[in-house]
CSV table of C-alpha atoms in Angstrom, one decimal:
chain,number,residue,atom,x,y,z
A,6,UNK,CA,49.5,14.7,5.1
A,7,UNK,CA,53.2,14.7,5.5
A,8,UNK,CA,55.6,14.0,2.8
A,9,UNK,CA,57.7,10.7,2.4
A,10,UNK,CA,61.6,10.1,2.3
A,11,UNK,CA,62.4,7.1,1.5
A,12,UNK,CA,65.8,5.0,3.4
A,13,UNK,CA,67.4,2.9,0.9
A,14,UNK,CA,68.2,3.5,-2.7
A,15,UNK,CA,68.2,-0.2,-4.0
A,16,UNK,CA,65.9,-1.6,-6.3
A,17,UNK,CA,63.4,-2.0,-3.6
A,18,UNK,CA,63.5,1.7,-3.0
A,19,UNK,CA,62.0,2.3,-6.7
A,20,UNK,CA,59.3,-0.1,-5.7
A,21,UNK,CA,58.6,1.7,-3.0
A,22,UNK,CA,58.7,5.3,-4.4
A,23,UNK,CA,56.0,4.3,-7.1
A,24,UNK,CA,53.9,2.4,-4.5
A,25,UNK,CA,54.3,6.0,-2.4
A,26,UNK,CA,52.5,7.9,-5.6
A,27,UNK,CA,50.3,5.3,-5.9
A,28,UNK,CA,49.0,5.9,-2.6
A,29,UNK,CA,49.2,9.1,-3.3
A,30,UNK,CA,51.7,10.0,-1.2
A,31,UNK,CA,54.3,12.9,-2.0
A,32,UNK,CA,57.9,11.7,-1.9
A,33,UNK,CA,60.6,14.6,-1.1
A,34,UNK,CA,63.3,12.2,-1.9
A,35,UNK,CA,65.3,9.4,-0.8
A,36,UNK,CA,68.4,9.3,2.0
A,37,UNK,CA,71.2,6.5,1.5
A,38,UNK,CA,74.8,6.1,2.9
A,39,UNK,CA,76.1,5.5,-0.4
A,40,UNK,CA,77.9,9.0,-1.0
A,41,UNK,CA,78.2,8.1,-4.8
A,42,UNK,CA,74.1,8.2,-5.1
A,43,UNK,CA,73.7,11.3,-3.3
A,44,UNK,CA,72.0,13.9,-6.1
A,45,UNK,CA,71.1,11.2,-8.3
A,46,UNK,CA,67.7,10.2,-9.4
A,47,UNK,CA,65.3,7.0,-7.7
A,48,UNK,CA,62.2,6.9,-9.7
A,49,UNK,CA,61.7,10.6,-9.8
A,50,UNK,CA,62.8,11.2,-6.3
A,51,UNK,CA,66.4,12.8,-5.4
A,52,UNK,CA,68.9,11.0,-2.9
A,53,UNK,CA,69.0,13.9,-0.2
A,54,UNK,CA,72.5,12.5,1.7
A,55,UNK,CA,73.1,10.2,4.2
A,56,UNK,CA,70.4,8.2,6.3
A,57,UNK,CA,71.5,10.2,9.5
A,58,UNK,CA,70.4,13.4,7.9
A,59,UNK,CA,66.9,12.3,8.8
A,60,UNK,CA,66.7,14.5,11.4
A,61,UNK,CA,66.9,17.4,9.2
A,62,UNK,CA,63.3,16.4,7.6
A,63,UNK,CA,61.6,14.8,10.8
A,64,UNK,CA,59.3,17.7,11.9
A,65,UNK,CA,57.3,17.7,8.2
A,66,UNK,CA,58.1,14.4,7.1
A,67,UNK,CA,57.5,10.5,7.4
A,68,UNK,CA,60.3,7.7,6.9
A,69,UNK,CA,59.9,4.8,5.4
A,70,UNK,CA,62.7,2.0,5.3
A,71,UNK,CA,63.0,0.4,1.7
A,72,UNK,CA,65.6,-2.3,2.4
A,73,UNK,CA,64.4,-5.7,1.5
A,74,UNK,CA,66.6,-7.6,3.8
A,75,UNK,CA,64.9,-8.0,7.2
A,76,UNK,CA,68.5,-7.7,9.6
A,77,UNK,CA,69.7,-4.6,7.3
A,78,UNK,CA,65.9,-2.8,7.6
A,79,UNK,CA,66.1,-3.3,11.7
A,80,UNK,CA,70.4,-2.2,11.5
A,81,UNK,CA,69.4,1.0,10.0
A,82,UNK,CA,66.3,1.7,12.0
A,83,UNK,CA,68.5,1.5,15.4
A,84,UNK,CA,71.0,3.4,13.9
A,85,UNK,CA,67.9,6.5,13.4
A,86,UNK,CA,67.1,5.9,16.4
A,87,UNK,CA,70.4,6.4,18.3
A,88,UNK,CA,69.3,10.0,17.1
A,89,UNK,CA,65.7,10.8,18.3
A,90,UNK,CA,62.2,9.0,17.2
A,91,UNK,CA,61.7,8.9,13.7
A,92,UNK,CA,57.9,8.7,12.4
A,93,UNK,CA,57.2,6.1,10.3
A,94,UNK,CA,54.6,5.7,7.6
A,95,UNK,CA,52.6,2.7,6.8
A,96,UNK,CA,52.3,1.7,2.6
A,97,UNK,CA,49.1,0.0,1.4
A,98,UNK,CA,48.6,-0.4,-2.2
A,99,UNK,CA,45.1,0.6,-2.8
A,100,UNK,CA,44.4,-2.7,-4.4
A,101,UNK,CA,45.2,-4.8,-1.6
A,102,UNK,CA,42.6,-6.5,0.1
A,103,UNK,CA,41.9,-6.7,4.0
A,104,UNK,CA,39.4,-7.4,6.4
A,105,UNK,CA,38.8,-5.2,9.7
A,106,UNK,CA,39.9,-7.5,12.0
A,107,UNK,CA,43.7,-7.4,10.1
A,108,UNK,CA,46.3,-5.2,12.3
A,109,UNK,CA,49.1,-3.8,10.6
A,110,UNK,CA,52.2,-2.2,12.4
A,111,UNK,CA,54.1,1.2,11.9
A,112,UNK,CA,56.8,1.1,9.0
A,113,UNK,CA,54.6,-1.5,6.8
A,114,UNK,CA,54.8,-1.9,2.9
A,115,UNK,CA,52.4,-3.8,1.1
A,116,UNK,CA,52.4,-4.5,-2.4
A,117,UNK,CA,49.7,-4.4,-5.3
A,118,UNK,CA,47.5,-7.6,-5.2
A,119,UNK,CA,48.3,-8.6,-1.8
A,120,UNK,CA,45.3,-10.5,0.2
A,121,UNK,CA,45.3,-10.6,3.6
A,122,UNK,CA,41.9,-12.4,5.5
A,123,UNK,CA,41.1,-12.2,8.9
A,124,UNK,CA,42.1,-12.0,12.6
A,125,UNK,CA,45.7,-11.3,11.3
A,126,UNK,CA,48.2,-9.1,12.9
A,127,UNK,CA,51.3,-7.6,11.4
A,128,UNK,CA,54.3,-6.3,13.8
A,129,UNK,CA,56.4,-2.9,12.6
A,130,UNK,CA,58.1,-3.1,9.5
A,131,UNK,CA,57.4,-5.9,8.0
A,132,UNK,CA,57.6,-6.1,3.7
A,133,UNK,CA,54.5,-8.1,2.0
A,134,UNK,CA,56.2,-7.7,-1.4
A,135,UNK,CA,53.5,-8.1,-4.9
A,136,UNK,CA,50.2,-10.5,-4.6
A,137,UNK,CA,51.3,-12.4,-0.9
A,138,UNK,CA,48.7,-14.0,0.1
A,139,UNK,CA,47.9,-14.5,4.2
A,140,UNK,CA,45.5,-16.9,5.6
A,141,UNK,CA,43.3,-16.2,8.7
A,142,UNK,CA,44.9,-16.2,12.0
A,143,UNK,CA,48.3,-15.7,11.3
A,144,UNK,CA,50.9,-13.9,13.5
A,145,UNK,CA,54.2,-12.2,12.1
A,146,UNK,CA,56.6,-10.2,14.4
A,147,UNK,CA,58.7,-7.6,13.3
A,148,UNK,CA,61.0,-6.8,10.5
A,149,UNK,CA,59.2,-9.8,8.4
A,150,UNK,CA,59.9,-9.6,4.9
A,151,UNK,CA,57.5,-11.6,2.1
A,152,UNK,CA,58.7,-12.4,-1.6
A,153,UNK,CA,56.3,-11.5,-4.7
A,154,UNK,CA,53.6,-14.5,-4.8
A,155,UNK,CA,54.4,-16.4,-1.4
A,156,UNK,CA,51.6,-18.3,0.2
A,157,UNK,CA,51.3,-18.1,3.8
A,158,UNK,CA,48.1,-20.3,4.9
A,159,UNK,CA,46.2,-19.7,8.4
A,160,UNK,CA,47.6,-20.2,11.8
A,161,UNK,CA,51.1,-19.1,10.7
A,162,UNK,CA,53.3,-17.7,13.3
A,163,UNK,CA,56.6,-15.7,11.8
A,164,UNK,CA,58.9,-14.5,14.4
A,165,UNK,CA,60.7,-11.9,13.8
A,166,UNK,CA,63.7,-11.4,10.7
A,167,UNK,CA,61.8,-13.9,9.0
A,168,UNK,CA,62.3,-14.1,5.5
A,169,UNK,CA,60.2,-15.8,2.8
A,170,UNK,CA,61.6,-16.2,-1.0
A,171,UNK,CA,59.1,-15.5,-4.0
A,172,UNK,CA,56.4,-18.1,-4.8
A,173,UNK,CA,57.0,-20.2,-1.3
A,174,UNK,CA,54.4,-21.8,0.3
A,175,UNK,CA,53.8,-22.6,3.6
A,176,UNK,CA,51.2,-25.5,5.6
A,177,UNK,CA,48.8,-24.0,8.1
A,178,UNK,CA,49.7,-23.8,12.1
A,179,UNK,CA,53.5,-23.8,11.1
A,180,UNK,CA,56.1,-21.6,13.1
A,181,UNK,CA,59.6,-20.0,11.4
A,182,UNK,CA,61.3,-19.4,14.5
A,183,UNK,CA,63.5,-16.0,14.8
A,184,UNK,CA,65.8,-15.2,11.7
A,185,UNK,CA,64.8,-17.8,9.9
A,186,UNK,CA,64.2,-18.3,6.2
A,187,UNK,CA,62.1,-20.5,3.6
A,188,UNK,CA,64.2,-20.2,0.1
A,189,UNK,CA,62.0,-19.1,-3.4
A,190,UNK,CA,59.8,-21.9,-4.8
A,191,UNK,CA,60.6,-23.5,-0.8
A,192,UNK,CA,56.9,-25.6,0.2
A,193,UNK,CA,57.2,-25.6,3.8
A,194,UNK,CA,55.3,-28.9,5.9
A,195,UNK,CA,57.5,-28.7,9.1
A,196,UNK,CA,58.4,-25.8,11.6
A,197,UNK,CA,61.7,-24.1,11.1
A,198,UNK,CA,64.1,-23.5,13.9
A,199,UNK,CA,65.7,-20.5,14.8
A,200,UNK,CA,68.6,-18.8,11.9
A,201,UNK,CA,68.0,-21.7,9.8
A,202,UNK,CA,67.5,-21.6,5.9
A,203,UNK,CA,65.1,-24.3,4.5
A,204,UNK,CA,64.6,-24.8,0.7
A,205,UNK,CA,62.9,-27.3,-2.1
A,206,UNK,CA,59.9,-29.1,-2.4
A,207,UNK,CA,59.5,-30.5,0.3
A,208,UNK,CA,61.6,-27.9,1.9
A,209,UNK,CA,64.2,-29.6,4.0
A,210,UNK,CA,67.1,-27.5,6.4
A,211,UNK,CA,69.8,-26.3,4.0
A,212,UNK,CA,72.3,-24.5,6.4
A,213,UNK,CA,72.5,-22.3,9.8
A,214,UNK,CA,72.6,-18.6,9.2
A,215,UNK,CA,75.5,-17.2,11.5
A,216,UNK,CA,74.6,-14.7,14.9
């Protein structure tokens, strides 16, 4: 099996290198465009360079990007690929639960204690962040990103750059149209339009979120 590098040496990134081990996946190290990381230490793996020196590690290793914002994650993946095709890995934490008829994309992480059901499928890249829970039938695009201890119940469709804040809930057979996002604690009964930011209990529209 191939080793990892991680992209992105935030907070998340740490996250990610420990769910990599748990999963027992090698880590060689960690590539960011912060020059003032490069050489220093994320969880036990070293920042290599920049995130265009990928191509240096592509024919033995798999990428994996570690950003938690959904518009940075897809920024830097077209960057990669203005460069060649990158292979991505897919991160399960072994205690995560899923039926057979779940489909999960390329460049996945999913956290300890997540539970997804049935007849659910996943686009590429997408973040399911510590115990998410997804009901059957749900639908998420790509570059999705899911707080610690959101609640996403069946028939849920999550275009893609959605962004759910930690502990938010959402009704069944809603739709959060592209770019969208439900702020932390946010309990969602309505569908949310495109680049808007909903928030509270009831969550009602909060602002616009600029092209």
């Amino acid at each position: 099996m191939k080793e990892i590098i991680v992209i992105g040496g935030g907070g998340f990134a740490k996250e990610v290198v420990w769910l990599a081990h748990d999963c027992n996946r090698k880590v060689r190290g960690v590539l960011d465009d912060n020059a003032s990381t490069h050489g220093t230490d994320v969880q036990g793996a070293i920042v290599l360079g920049s995130v265009d020196t990928w191509v240096d590690y592509s024919l033995d290793c798999e990428f994996i990007i570690a950003i938690g914002s959904p518009r940075t994650r897809k920024t830097v993946l077209d960057k990669m690929q203005l460069l060649g095709k990158p292979n991505f890995a897919t991160l399960i934490h072994p205690s995560v639960r899923y039926s057979n008829t779940v489909s999960i994309g390329k460049g996945a992480i999913i956290c300890a204690g997540s539970i997804l059901t049935a007849d659910i499928v996943l686009g590429t890249h997408n973040i399911l962040n510590l115990n998410v829970t997804v009901g059957h039938e749900c639908k998420f695009g790509d570059f999705i990103t899911i707080a610690p201890m959101a609640a996403v119940s069946g028939n849920v469709l999550l275009d893609d750059l959605v962004e759910v804040g930690t502990g938010a809930t959402i009704r069944q057979g809603l739709n959060l149209q592209k770019g969208s996002m439900l702020g932390m604690g946010g309990v969602l009964t309505k569908n949310i339009p495109e680049r808007t930011i909903f928030a509270g209990n009831p969550a009602k529209k909060l602002k616009e979120i600029a092209e």
